[in-house]
Short mmCIF file of C-alpha atoms in Angstrom, two decimals:
data_model
loop_
_atom_site.label_atom_id
_atom_site.label_comp_id
_atom_site.label_asym_id
_atom_site.label_seq_id
_atom_site.Cartn_x
_atom_site.Cartn_y
_atom_site.Cartn_z
CA MET A 219 102.82 -64.93 66.09
CA GLU A 220 104.23 -63.00 68.86
CA LEU A 221 101.05 -60.81 68.87
CA LEU A 222 98.91 -64.03 69.19
CA GLN A 223 101.06 -65.12 72.01
CA THR A 224 100.86 -61.91 74.11
CA HIS A 225 97.32 -60.97 73.63
CA PRO A 226 94.72 -63.46 74.89
CA VAL A 227 91.81 -61.32 73.57
CA ILE A 228 92.84 -61.74 70.03
CA LYS A 229 93.13 -65.46 70.64
CA ALA A 230 89.45 -65.39 72.01
CA PHE A 231 88.43 -63.22 68.98
CA ILE A 232 90.10 -66.00 66.40
CA CYS A 233 88.61 -68.92 68.35
CA GLY A 234 85.05 -67.33 68.44
CA SER A 235 85.21 -66.34 64.80
CA LEU A 236 86.07 -69.88 63.49
CA SER A 237 83.41 -71.42 65.79
CA GLY A 238 80.82 -68.84 64.37
CA ALA A 239 81.72 -69.77 60.89
CA CYS A 240 81.11 -73.49 61.42
CA SER A 241 77.75 -72.98 63.05
CA THR A 242 76.52 -70.43 60.75
CA LEU A 243 77.27 -72.66 57.54
CA LEU A 244 75.59 -75.63 59.15
CA PHE A 245 72.40 -73.95 60.61
CA GLN A 246 71.65 -71.34 58.05
CA PRO A 247 68.51 -73.12 56.66
CA LEU A 248 66.95 -73.02 60.19
CA ASP A 249 67.41 -69.18 60.19
CA LEU A 250 65.89 -68.67 56.92
CA VAL A 251 62.87 -70.95 57.60
CA LYS A 252 62.44 -68.81 60.85
CA THR A 253 62.42 -65.59 59.02
CA ARG A 254 60.06 -66.71 56.28
CA LEU A 255 57.57 -67.95 59.06
CA GLN A 256 57.72 -64.56 60.84
CA THR A 257 57.25 -62.48 57.65
CA GLN A 258 54.71 -64.61 55.77
CA GLN A 259 51.41 -62.85 54.91
CA GLN A 260 52.02 -59.44 56.35
CA THR A 261 48.90 -58.05 54.76
CA LEU A 262 47.62 -55.44 57.32
CA HIS A 263 45.86 -52.59 55.26
CA GLY A 264 46.83 -49.36 57.02
CA GLY A 265 48.23 -51.28 59.90
CA THR A 266 44.67 -51.40 61.84
CA GLN A 267 42.47 -54.13 60.68
CA PRO A 268 43.63 -57.81 60.53
CA PRO A 269 42.83 -59.52 57.10
CA ALA A 270 41.02 -62.82 56.80
CA ALA A 271 43.40 -65.46 58.19
CA PRO A 272 44.57 -67.61 55.43
CA ALA A 273 46.38 -71.03 56.12
CA ARG A 274 49.91 -70.32 57.38
CA LEU A 275 52.74 -72.72 56.66
CA GLY A 276 54.50 -74.66 59.56
CA MET A 277 58.22 -75.24 59.78
CA VAL A 278 58.29 -78.40 57.79
CA SER A 279 56.00 -77.23 55.15
CA MET A 280 58.06 -73.94 54.72
CA PHE A 281 61.18 -75.77 54.57
CA LEU A 282 59.84 -78.05 51.70
CA ARG A 283 58.42 -75.08 49.99
CA VAL A 284 61.68 -73.26 49.77
CA ALA A 285 63.49 -76.42 48.76
CA ARG A 286 61.01 -77.02 45.89
CA THR A 287 60.62 -73.44 44.53
CA GLU A 288 64.12 -72.26 45.23
CA LYS A 289 66.01 -75.50 44.96
CA LEU A 290 68.33 -76.73 47.81
CA PRO A 291 70.66 -73.73 47.57
CA GLY A 292 67.72 -71.54 48.27
CA LEU A 293 67.94 -72.72 51.97
CA TRP A 294 71.34 -71.10 52.33
CA LYS A 295 70.01 -67.61 50.88
CA GLY A 296 71.27 -64.95 53.07
CA VAL A 297 74.40 -66.96 54.14
CA ALA A 298 76.79 -64.33 52.92
CA PRO A 299 75.40 -61.61 55.25
CA SER A 300 75.00 -64.26 58.04
CA LEU A 301 78.65 -65.06 57.62
CA ALA A 302 79.56 -61.39 57.44
CA ARG A 303 77.87 -60.57 60.53
CA THR A 304 78.22 -63.85 62.70
CA VAL A 305 81.99 -64.48 61.94
CA PRO A 306 83.21 -61.10 63.25
CA GLY A 307 80.21 -60.92 65.59
CA VAL A 308 81.07 -64.11 67.47
CA GLY A 309 84.70 -63.12 67.50
CA ILE A 310 83.90 -59.63 68.94
CA TYR A 311 81.38 -61.34 71.38
CA PHE A 312 84.04 -63.79 72.67
CA GLY A 313 86.72 -61.10 72.49
CA VAL A 314 84.74 -58.60 74.75
CA TYR A 315 83.68 -61.47 76.93
CA ASP A 316 87.24 -62.63 77.61
CA TRP A 317 88.33 -59.15 78.34
CA LEU A 318 85.52 -58.49 80.64
CA LYS A 319 86.07 -61.80 82.50
CA ARG A 320 89.69 -61.16 82.79
CA ASN A 321 89.25 -57.65 84.13
CA PHE A 322 86.25 -57.99 86.20
CA PHE A 323 85.99 -61.66 87.15
CA GLN A 324 89.56 -62.66 87.78
CA GLY A 325 91.62 -61.68 90.94
CA GLN A 326 95.19 -62.09 91.53
CA GLU A 327 94.79 -65.88 92.57
CA GLY A 328 92.94 -66.76 89.28
CA GLU A 329 89.37 -66.96 88.14
CA ARG A 330 86.82 -66.52 90.81
CA PRO A 331 83.61 -68.45 90.66
CA LEU A 332 80.84 -67.02 88.22
CA GLY A 333 77.69 -66.68 89.83
CA ALA A 334 74.26 -66.38 88.11
CA ALA A 335 74.01 -62.61 88.25
CA ASP A 336 77.67 -62.16 87.05
CA ALA A 337 76.88 -64.56 84.05
CA VAL A 338 73.87 -62.57 83.05
CA LEU A 339 75.88 -59.26 83.19
CA LEU A 340 78.69 -60.74 81.46
CA GLY A 341 76.86 -62.34 78.54
CA ALA A 342 74.61 -59.35 78.04
CA GLY A 343 77.52 -56.76 78.01
CA ALA A 344 79.56 -58.76 75.47
CA ARG A 345 76.50 -59.16 73.23
CA VAL A 346 75.51 -55.55 73.38
CA ALA A 347 78.85 -54.54 72.09
CA ALA A 348 78.85 -56.91 69.26
CA GLY A 349 75.18 -56.32 68.37
CA VAL A 350 75.40 -52.58 68.02
CA PHE A 351 78.63 -52.71 65.88
CA LEU A 352 76.96 -55.24 63.50
CA LEU A 353 73.43 -54.22 63.27
CA PRO A 354 73.50 -52.97 59.58
CA LEU A 355 74.54 -56.64 58.56
CA THR A 356 71.78 -57.98 60.72
CA VAL A 357 69.32 -55.75 58.85
CA VAL A 358 70.59 -57.02 55.32
CA LYS A 359 70.67 -60.56 56.69
CA ALA A 360 66.93 -60.45 57.64
CA ARG A 361 66.00 -58.99 54.39
CA CYS A 362 67.83 -61.47 52.29
CA GLU A 363 66.23 -64.35 54.10
CA SER A 364 62.97 -62.87 53.78
CA GLY A 365 62.85 -63.56 49.95
CA ARG A 366 61.50 -60.03 49.34
CA TYR A 367 64.88 -58.32 48.27
CA ASP A 368 66.19 -60.23 45.53
CA ASP A 369 67.78 -57.22 43.93
CA TYR A 370 70.68 -57.28 46.43
CA SER A 371 73.54 -58.53 44.47
CA SER A 372 76.13 -58.55 47.40
CA VAL A 373 76.44 -57.73 50.98
CA ARG A 374 78.16 -54.47 50.16
CA GLY A 375 75.62 -53.63 47.44
CA ALA A 376 72.81 -54.27 49.76
CA LEU A 377 74.36 -51.86 52.40
CA ARG A 378 74.74 -49.21 49.70
CA SER A 379 71.37 -49.76 48.40
CA VAL A 380 69.70 -49.46 51.81
CA TYR A 381 71.78 -46.24 52.54
CA ARG A 382 70.99 -44.59 49.32
CA THR A 383 67.23 -45.31 49.22
CA GLU A 384 66.11 -45.31 52.92
CA GLY A 385 68.99 -43.54 54.70
CA ALA A 386 71.34 -44.39 57.33
CA THR A 387 68.57 -45.02 59.92
CA ALA A 388 67.26 -47.89 58.00
CA LEU A 389 70.70 -49.69 58.56
CA PHE A 390 69.82 -49.35 62.51
CA SER A 391 66.19 -50.25 62.22
CA GLY A 392 65.18 -52.55 64.98
CA LEU A 393 68.06 -51.62 67.20
CA THR A 394 65.95 -51.68 70.49
CA ALA A 395 64.24 -54.85 69.58
CA THR A 396 67.60 -56.44 68.64
CA LEU A 397 69.09 -55.48 72.04
CA LEU A 398 66.05 -56.46 73.70
CA ARG A 399 66.49 -59.97 72.20
CA ASP A 400 70.18 -60.43 72.10
CA ALA A 401 71.38 -59.04 75.49
CA PRO A 402 68.91 -61.04 77.52
CA PHE A 403 69.46 -64.07 75.23
CA SER A 404 73.34 -63.90 75.86
CA GLY A 405 72.91 -63.18 79.62
CA LEU A 406 70.43 -66.02 80.21
CA TYR A 407 72.35 -68.35 77.91
CA LEU A 408 75.45 -67.81 79.86
CA MET A 409 73.77 -68.15 83.27
CA PHE A 410 71.98 -71.48 82.29
CA TYR A 411 74.97 -72.88 80.53
CA SER A 412 77.34 -72.09 83.64
CA GLN A 413 74.80 -73.47 86.14
CA ALA A 414 74.15 -76.49 83.89
CA ARG A 415 77.85 -77.15 83.61
CA ALA A 416 78.08 -77.01 87.51
CA LEU A 417 75.74 -79.93 87.80
CA LEU A 418 78.39 -82.14 85.87
CA PRO A 419 80.46 -84.34 88.09
CA PRO A 420 83.44 -82.37 89.11
CA GLY A 421 85.86 -85.31 88.43
CA GLU A 422 84.78 -85.70 85.01
CA VAL A 423 85.45 -81.94 83.83
CA GLY A 424 87.63 -81.86 80.99
CA ARG A 425 89.13 -85.29 81.76
CA THR A 426 87.17 -87.65 79.48
CA ALA A 427 86.62 -88.36 75.80
CA TYR A 428 82.89 -87.34 76.52
CA TRP A 429 83.43 -83.97 78.01
CA PRO A 430 82.93 -82.05 74.66
CA LEU A 431 79.48 -83.92 74.38
CA ALA A 432 78.74 -83.03 77.77
CA GLN A 433 79.51 -79.29 77.05
CA PHE A 434 77.41 -79.36 73.99
CA GLY A 435 74.44 -80.93 75.98
CA CYS A 436 74.72 -78.08 78.50
CA GLY A 437 74.67 -75.55 75.69
CA LEU A 438 71.86 -77.13 73.98
CA ALA A 439 69.56 -76.99 76.99
CA ALA A 440 70.74 -73.47 77.84
CA GLY A 441 70.06 -72.34 74.23
CA VAL A 442 66.59 -73.69 74.11
CA SER A 443 65.72 -71.96 77.41
CA ALA A 444 67.20 -68.55 76.51
CA SER A 445 65.68 -68.67 72.97
CA LEU A 446 61.98 -69.23 74.15
CA VAL A 447 62.17 -66.39 76.70
CA THR A 448 63.44 -63.88 73.95
CA GLN A 449 61.29 -65.07 71.05
CA PRO A 450 58.89 -62.14 71.15
CA ALA A 451 61.70 -59.75 70.88
CA ASP A 452 63.04 -61.61 67.70
CA VAL A 453 59.57 -61.37 65.96
CA VAL A 454 59.43 -57.67 66.59
CA LYS A 455 63.07 -57.26 65.42
CA THR A 456 62.43 -59.14 62.16
CA HIS A 457 59.40 -57.22 61.24
CA MET A 458 60.96 -53.97 61.85
CA GLN A 459 63.95 -54.79 59.56
CA VAL A 460 62.12 -56.45 56.80
CA ASN A 461 59.37 -53.80 56.46
CA PRO A 462 60.55 -50.61 58.35
CA ARG A 463 57.88 -48.52 56.54
CA LEU A 464 55.05 -50.27 58.23
CA TYR A 465 56.82 -51.31 61.51
CA ARG A 466 58.30 -48.00 62.51
CA THR A 467 58.74 -48.28 66.22
CA THR A 468 58.82 -51.22 68.70
CA ALA A 469 55.59 -50.14 70.31
CA ASP A 470 53.98 -49.93 66.96
CA THR A 471 55.30 -53.43 65.81
CA VAL A 472 54.05 -54.84 69.10
CA ARG A 473 50.70 -53.56 68.54
CA LEU A 474 50.53 -54.62 64.77
CA VAL A 475 51.78 -58.07 65.36
CA TYR A 476 49.09 -58.51 68.13
CA ALA A 477 46.41 -57.21 66.06
CA GLU A 478 47.25 -59.52 63.13
CA ARG A 479 48.05 -62.70 65.04
CA GLY A 480 47.37 -62.33 68.63
CA LEU A 481 49.83 -63.61 71.28
CA ARG A 482 50.64 -66.64 69.20
CA GLY A 483 52.23 -64.25 66.70
CA PHE A 484 54.99 -63.38 69.20
CA PHE A 485 56.11 -66.96 69.07
CA CYS A 486 55.96 -67.45 65.35
CA GLY A 487 59.17 -69.22 64.17
CA ALA A 488 60.12 -70.30 67.79
CA VAL A 489 60.88 -74.07 66.80
CA PRO A 490 63.38 -73.38 64.04
CA ARG A 491 64.97 -70.32 65.93
CA SER A 492 65.10 -72.39 69.11
CA LEU A 493 66.83 -75.33 67.38
CA ARG A 494 69.10 -72.97 65.42
CA ARG A 495 70.23 -70.58 68.24
CA ALA A 496 70.48 -73.54 70.69
CA MET A 497 72.74 -75.53 68.37
CA MET A 498 74.74 -72.70 67.27
CA ALA A 499 75.40 -71.45 70.81
CA ALA A 500 76.19 -74.97 71.94
CA MET A 501 78.47 -75.54 68.97
CA ALA A 502 80.08 -71.99 69.40
CA TRP A 503 80.79 -72.53 72.97
CA THR A 504 82.14 -76.09 72.68
CA VAL A 505 84.41 -75.29 69.86
CA TYR A 506 85.61 -71.90 71.47
CA GLU A 507 86.33 -73.64 74.86
CA GLN A 508 88.29 -76.47 73.24
CA MET A 509 90.24 -74.16 70.81
CA MET A 510 91.07 -71.98 73.77
CA ALA A 511 92.39 -74.87 75.76
CA ARG A 512 94.48 -76.09 72.84
CA VAL A 513 96.03 -72.56 72.40
CA GLY A 514 97.14 -72.73 76.10
CA LEU A 515 94.78 -69.86 77.43
CA LEU A 516 92.58 -72.38 79.53
CA GLY A 517 93.05 -75.39 81.02
CA PRO A 518 90.50 -78.32 80.25
CA GLY A 519 87.04 -77.40 81.59
CA THR A 520 88.08 -74.18 83.23
CA THR A 521 86.42 -71.60 80.96
CA LEU A 522 83.43 -71.14 83.28
CA LYS A 523 83.18 -71.84 87.07
CA SER A 524 79.90 -71.55 88.82
CA ASN A 525 78.68 -71.30 92.42
CA ARG A 526 76.99 -74.38 93.19
#
Protein backbone atom coordinates (compact mmCIF):
# COMPACT_ATOMS: atom_id res chain seq x y z
CA MET A 1 0.00 0.00 0.00
CA GLU A 2 2.85 2.39 0.83
CA LEU A 3 4.32 1.70 -2.63
CA LEU A 4 1.06 2.65 -4.30
CA GLN A 5 0.90 5.83 -2.27
CA THR A 6 4.37 6.99 -3.23
CA HIS A 7 4.61 6.00 -6.89
CA PRO A 8 2.05 7.78 -9.09
CA VAL A 9 3.27 5.91 -12.19
CA ILE A 10 2.23 2.61 -10.58
CA LYS A 11 -1.19 4.08 -9.87
CA ALA A 12 -1.44 5.14 -13.51
CA PHE A 13 -0.42 1.61 -14.61
CA ILE A 14 -3.09 -0.04 -12.43
CA CYS A 15 -5.84 2.39 -13.47
CA GLY A 16 -4.92 1.96 -17.13
CA SER A 17 -4.85 -1.85 -16.88
CA LEU A 18 -8.31 -2.00 -15.31
CA SER A 19 -9.78 0.32 -17.93
CA GLY A 20 -8.15 -1.76 -20.68
CA ALA A 21 -9.61 -5.01 -19.33
CA CYS A 22 -13.15 -3.58 -19.29
CA SER A 23 -12.98 -2.20 -22.83
CA THR A 24 -11.31 -5.31 -24.31
CA LEU A 25 -13.96 -7.71 -23.01
CA LEU A 26 -16.77 -5.47 -24.21
CA PHE A 27 -15.52 -4.69 -27.73
CA GLN A 28 -13.61 -7.86 -28.74
CA PRO A 29 -16.27 -8.93 -31.32
CA LEU A 30 -15.66 -5.75 -33.31
CA ASP A 31 -11.93 -6.48 -33.44
CA LEU A 32 -12.54 -10.04 -34.59
CA VAL A 33 -14.90 -8.89 -37.35
CA LYS A 34 -12.37 -6.28 -38.46
CA THR A 35 -9.62 -8.89 -38.75
CA ARG A 36 -11.86 -11.30 -40.67
CA LEU A 37 -12.86 -8.54 -43.10
CA GLN A 38 -9.24 -7.63 -43.76
CA THR A 39 -8.02 -11.20 -44.28
CA GLN A 40 -10.90 -12.75 -46.22
CA GLN A 41 -10.13 -14.10 -49.68
CA GLN A 42 -6.37 -13.48 -49.74
CA THR A 43 -5.86 -15.65 -52.84
CA LEU A 44 -3.19 -13.89 -54.86
CA HIS A 45 -1.20 -16.48 -56.82
CA GLY A 46 2.47 -15.69 -56.59
CA GLY A 47 1.62 -12.24 -55.27
CA THR A 48 1.32 -10.70 -58.76
CA GLN A 49 -2.05 -11.20 -60.42
CA PRO A 50 -5.32 -10.44 -58.64
CA PRO A 51 -7.93 -13.18 -58.78
CA ALA A 52 -11.49 -12.82 -60.02
CA ALA A 53 -13.35 -10.73 -57.48
CA PRO A 54 -15.81 -12.91 -55.57
CA ALA A 55 -18.41 -11.35 -53.35
CA ARG A 56 -16.90 -10.13 -50.11
CA LEU A 57 -18.85 -9.96 -46.89
CA GLY A 58 -19.64 -6.70 -45.16
CA MET A 59 -19.44 -6.00 -41.45
CA VAL A 60 -22.96 -7.17 -40.53
CA SER A 61 -22.78 -10.22 -42.80
CA MET A 62 -19.42 -11.22 -41.33
CA PHE A 63 -20.74 -10.76 -37.79
CA LEU A 64 -23.74 -13.00 -38.53
CA ARG A 65 -21.57 -15.57 -40.31
CA VAL A 66 -19.24 -15.91 -37.32
CA ALA A 67 -22.17 -16.12 -34.90
CA ARG A 68 -23.85 -18.77 -37.07
CA THR A 69 -20.85 -20.96 -37.83
CA GLU A 70 -18.83 -20.55 -34.62
CA LYS A 71 -21.67 -19.77 -32.22
CA LEU A 72 -21.81 -16.68 -30.01
CA PRO A 73 -18.56 -17.46 -28.12
CA GLY A 74 -16.79 -17.43 -31.50
CA LEU A 75 -17.13 -13.65 -31.54
CA TRP A 76 -14.75 -13.56 -28.58
CA LYS A 77 -12.12 -15.76 -30.25
CA GLY A 78 -8.75 -14.21 -29.59
CA VAL A 79 -9.92 -12.55 -26.37
CA ALA A 80 -7.18 -14.30 -24.35
CA PRO A 81 -4.27 -12.78 -26.33
CA SER A 82 -6.24 -9.53 -26.52
CA LEU A 83 -6.41 -9.38 -22.73
CA ALA A 84 -2.79 -10.53 -22.39
CA ARG A 85 -1.76 -7.69 -24.69
CA THR A 86 -4.23 -4.94 -23.83
CA VAL A 87 -4.30 -5.13 -20.04
CA PRO A 88 -0.55 -4.65 -19.52
CA GLY A 89 -0.36 -2.65 -22.76
CA VAL A 90 -2.84 0.00 -21.66
CA GLY A 91 -1.21 -0.03 -18.23
CA ILE A 92 2.24 0.52 -19.77
CA TYR A 93 0.81 3.22 -22.04
CA PHE A 94 -0.75 5.18 -19.20
CA GLY A 95 2.26 4.58 -16.95
CA VAL A 96 4.68 5.93 -19.58
CA TYR A 97 2.20 8.70 -20.42
CA ASP A 98 2.02 9.75 -16.77
CA TRP A 99 5.83 9.63 -16.40
CA LEU A 100 6.41 11.67 -19.55
CA LYS A 101 3.73 14.17 -18.61
CA ARG A 102 5.09 14.66 -15.11
CA ASN A 103 8.69 14.99 -16.26
CA PHE A 104 8.23 17.07 -19.41
CA PHE A 105 4.86 18.80 -19.14
CA GLN A 106 4.78 19.90 -15.52
CA GLY A 107 6.68 22.72 -13.94
CA GLN A 108 7.17 23.69 -10.33
CA GLU A 109 3.81 25.46 -10.32
CA GLY A 110 1.87 22.48 -11.65
CA GLU A 111 0.82 21.16 -15.03
CA ARG A 112 1.30 23.54 -17.92
CA PRO A 113 -1.20 23.63 -20.78
CA LEU A 114 -0.90 20.78 -23.27
CA GLY A 115 -0.68 22.08 -26.82
CA ALA A 116 -1.56 20.14 -29.97
CA ALA A 117 2.06 19.32 -30.84
CA ASP A 118 2.79 18.34 -27.24
CA ALA A 119 -0.20 15.99 -27.24
CA VAL A 120 0.95 14.28 -30.46
CA LEU A 121 4.45 13.72 -29.10
CA LEU A 122 3.24 12.58 -25.70
CA GLY A 123 0.66 10.12 -27.05
CA ALA A 124 2.97 8.73 -29.74
CA GLY A 125 5.89 8.28 -27.33
CA ALA A 126 3.81 6.37 -24.80
CA ARG A 127 2.33 4.14 -27.50
CA VAL A 128 5.70 3.25 -29.08
CA ALA A 129 6.99 2.03 -25.72
CA ALA A 130 3.94 -0.18 -25.17
CA GLY A 131 3.69 -1.35 -28.79
CA VAL A 132 7.26 -2.62 -29.16
CA PHE A 133 7.19 -4.44 -25.83
CA LEU A 134 3.94 -6.28 -26.57
CA LEU A 135 4.24 -6.90 -30.32
CA PRO A 136 4.54 -10.72 -30.01
CA LEU A 137 1.14 -10.79 -28.31
CA THR A 138 -0.25 -8.58 -31.07
CA VAL A 139 0.92 -11.14 -33.65
CA VAL A 140 -0.77 -14.00 -31.77
CA LYS A 141 -3.94 -11.95 -31.32
CA ALA A 142 -4.24 -11.21 -35.05
CA ARG A 143 -3.70 -14.88 -35.95
CA CYS A 144 -6.27 -16.15 -33.43
CA GLU A 145 -8.85 -13.66 -34.69
CA SER A 146 -8.25 -14.60 -38.33
CA GLY A 147 -9.63 -18.11 -37.74
CA ARG A 148 -6.70 -19.71 -39.60
CA TYR A 149 -4.72 -20.88 -36.58
CA ASP A 150 -7.12 -23.05 -34.60
CA ASP A 151 -4.22 -25.24 -33.43
CA TYR A 152 -3.13 -22.59 -30.94
CA SER A 153 -4.17 -24.02 -27.58
CA SER A 154 -3.14 -21.06 -25.43
CA VAL A 155 -1.32 -17.75 -25.59
CA ARG A 156 1.87 -19.33 -24.28
CA GLY A 157 1.48 -22.28 -26.64
CA ALA A 158 0.96 -19.93 -29.59
CA LEU A 159 4.07 -17.92 -28.75
CA ARG A 160 6.08 -21.14 -28.44
CA SER A 161 4.69 -22.51 -31.70
CA VAL A 162 5.49 -19.34 -33.68
CA TYR A 163 9.00 -19.23 -32.23
CA ARG A 164 9.76 -22.89 -32.98
CA THR A 165 8.29 -23.04 -36.49
CA GLU A 166 8.98 -19.54 -37.84
CA GLY A 167 11.70 -18.09 -35.65
CA ALA A 168 11.89 -15.06 -33.40
CA THR A 169 11.49 -12.63 -36.28
CA ALA A 170 7.92 -13.84 -36.86
CA LEU A 171 6.99 -12.66 -33.36
CA PHE A 172 7.91 -9.14 -34.47
CA SER A 173 6.38 -9.28 -37.95
CA GLY A 174 4.60 -6.10 -38.90
CA LEU A 175 6.62 -4.01 -36.44
CA THR A 176 7.00 -1.06 -38.80
CA ALA A 177 3.35 -1.14 -39.83
CA THR A 178 2.26 -1.49 -36.21
CA LEU A 179 4.26 1.56 -35.16
CA LEU A 180 3.05 3.47 -38.22
CA ARG A 181 -0.47 2.67 -37.04
CA ASP A 182 -0.24 2.97 -33.27
CA ALA A 183 2.08 5.94 -32.78
CA PRO A 184 0.10 8.29 -35.08
CA PHE A 185 -3.20 6.95 -33.70
CA SER A 186 -2.28 7.65 -30.10
CA GLY A 187 -0.69 10.98 -30.91
CA LEU A 188 -3.63 12.15 -33.00
CA TYR A 189 -6.13 10.73 -30.51
CA LEU A 190 -4.59 12.63 -27.60
CA MET A 191 -4.46 15.81 -29.68
CA PHE A 192 -8.08 15.52 -30.83
CA TYR A 193 -9.21 14.54 -27.33
CA SER A 194 -7.45 17.41 -25.57
CA GLN A 195 -8.68 19.92 -28.13
CA ALA A 196 -12.26 18.61 -27.91
CA ARG A 197 -12.16 18.86 -24.12
CA ALA A 198 -10.97 22.46 -24.43
CA LEU A 199 -14.25 23.27 -26.19
CA LEU A 200 -16.32 22.19 -23.18
CA PRO A 201 -17.61 24.95 -20.87
CA PRO A 202 -14.84 25.53 -18.27
CA GLY A 203 -17.32 25.83 -15.43
CA GLU A 204 -18.66 22.35 -16.10
CA VAL A 205 -15.31 20.52 -16.08
CA GLY A 206 -15.47 17.78 -13.47
CA ARG A 207 -18.27 19.48 -11.55
CA THR A 208 -21.45 17.84 -12.86
CA ALA A 209 -22.84 14.32 -13.04
CA TYR A 210 -22.69 14.58 -16.85
CA TRP A 211 -18.93 15.14 -16.94
CA PRO A 212 -18.01 11.46 -17.53
CA LEU A 213 -20.50 11.39 -20.43
CA ALA A 214 -18.93 14.54 -21.87
CA GLN A 215 -15.49 12.94 -21.53
CA PHE A 216 -16.72 9.83 -23.33
CA GLY A 217 -18.18 11.93 -26.15
CA CYS A 218 -14.88 13.76 -26.65
CA GLY A 219 -13.06 10.44 -26.67
CA LEU A 220 -15.48 8.93 -29.18
CA ALA A 221 -15.04 11.79 -31.64
CA ALA A 222 -11.25 11.70 -31.23
CA GLY A 223 -11.16 7.93 -31.68
CA VAL A 224 -13.11 7.92 -34.94
CA SER A 225 -10.93 10.66 -36.40
CA ALA A 226 -7.65 9.00 -35.43
CA SER A 227 -8.86 5.55 -36.57
CA LEU A 228 -9.73 6.68 -40.09
CA VAL A 229 -6.36 8.40 -40.54
CA THR A 230 -4.43 5.27 -39.49
CA GLN A 231 -6.66 2.62 -41.11
CA PRO A 232 -4.29 1.83 -44.06
CA ALA A 233 -1.46 1.01 -41.65
CA ASP A 234 -3.77 -1.34 -39.74
CA VAL A 235 -4.61 -3.25 -42.93
CA VAL A 236 -0.91 -3.63 -43.76
CA LYS A 237 -0.10 -4.73 -40.21
CA THR A 238 -2.83 -7.40 -40.18
CA HIS A 239 -1.74 -8.94 -43.48
CA MET A 240 1.90 -9.11 -42.43
CA GLN A 241 1.10 -10.77 -39.11
CA VAL A 242 -1.47 -13.27 -40.39
CA ASN A 243 0.47 -14.34 -43.51
CA PRO A 244 4.15 -13.34 -43.08
CA ARG A 245 5.33 -15.74 -45.80
CA LEU A 246 3.46 -13.81 -48.50
CA TYR A 247 3.54 -10.34 -46.98
CA ARG A 248 7.22 -10.07 -46.07
CA THR A 249 7.84 -6.32 -45.98
CA THR A 250 5.73 -3.20 -45.57
CA ALA A 251 6.42 -2.11 -49.15
CA ASP A 252 5.50 -5.55 -50.56
CA THR A 253 2.30 -5.62 -48.53
CA VAL A 254 1.24 -2.19 -49.75
CA ARG A 255 1.83 -3.32 -53.34
CA LEU A 256 -0.06 -6.61 -52.92
CA VAL A 257 -3.04 -5.07 -51.16
CA TYR A 258 -3.32 -2.45 -53.87
CA ALA A 259 -3.00 -5.08 -56.62
CA GLU A 260 -5.77 -7.20 -55.12
CA ARG A 261 -8.26 -4.58 -53.94
CA GLY A 262 -7.10 -1.15 -55.03
CA LEU A 263 -7.27 1.86 -52.75
CA ARG A 264 -10.44 0.52 -51.15
CA GLY A 265 -8.44 -2.39 -49.79
CA PHE A 266 -6.60 -0.07 -47.41
CA PHE A 267 -9.88 0.84 -45.74
CA CYS A 268 -11.26 -2.68 -45.41
CA GLY A 269 -12.62 -3.14 -41.90
CA ALA A 270 -12.61 0.60 -41.24
CA VAL A 271 -16.12 0.67 -39.75
CA PRO A 272 -15.70 -2.03 -37.06
CA ARG A 273 -12.17 -0.83 -36.27
CA SER A 274 -13.26 2.78 -35.94
CA LEU A 275 -16.16 1.78 -33.70
CA ARG A 276 -13.98 -0.46 -31.55
CA ARG A 277 -10.96 1.82 -31.27
CA ALA A 278 -13.11 4.89 -30.66
CA MET A 279 -15.21 3.24 -27.96
CA MET A 280 -12.24 1.47 -26.36
CA ALA A 281 -10.15 4.62 -26.24
CA ALA A 282 -13.07 6.71 -25.00
CA MET A 283 -13.88 4.21 -22.28
CA ALA A 284 -10.22 3.74 -21.33
CA TRP A 285 -9.59 7.47 -20.94
CA THR A 286 -12.88 8.06 -19.12
CA VAL A 287 -12.31 5.21 -16.66
CA TYR A 288 -8.63 6.14 -16.28
CA GLU A 289 -9.32 9.78 -15.46
CA GLN A 290 -12.14 8.95 -13.06
CA MET A 291 -10.01 6.35 -11.26
CA MET A 292 -6.97 8.64 -11.11
CA ALA A 293 -9.14 11.34 -9.56
CA ARG A 294 -10.48 8.86 -7.00
CA VAL A 295 -7.01 7.70 -5.93
CA GLY A 296 -6.02 11.30 -5.37
CA LEU A 297 -3.54 11.86 -8.18
CA LEU A 298 -5.76 14.24 -10.13
CA GLY A 299 -8.39 16.75 -9.33
CA PRO A 300 -11.68 16.42 -11.26
CA GLY A 301 -11.19 17.28 -14.89
CA THR A 302 -7.50 18.13 -14.59
CA THR A 303 -5.86 15.21 -16.41
CA LEU A 304 -5.50 17.18 -19.64
CA LYS A 305 -5.29 20.88 -20.22
CA SER A 306 -5.18 22.39 -23.64
CA ASN A 307 -4.34 25.71 -25.16
CA ARG A 308 -7.52 27.15 -26.54
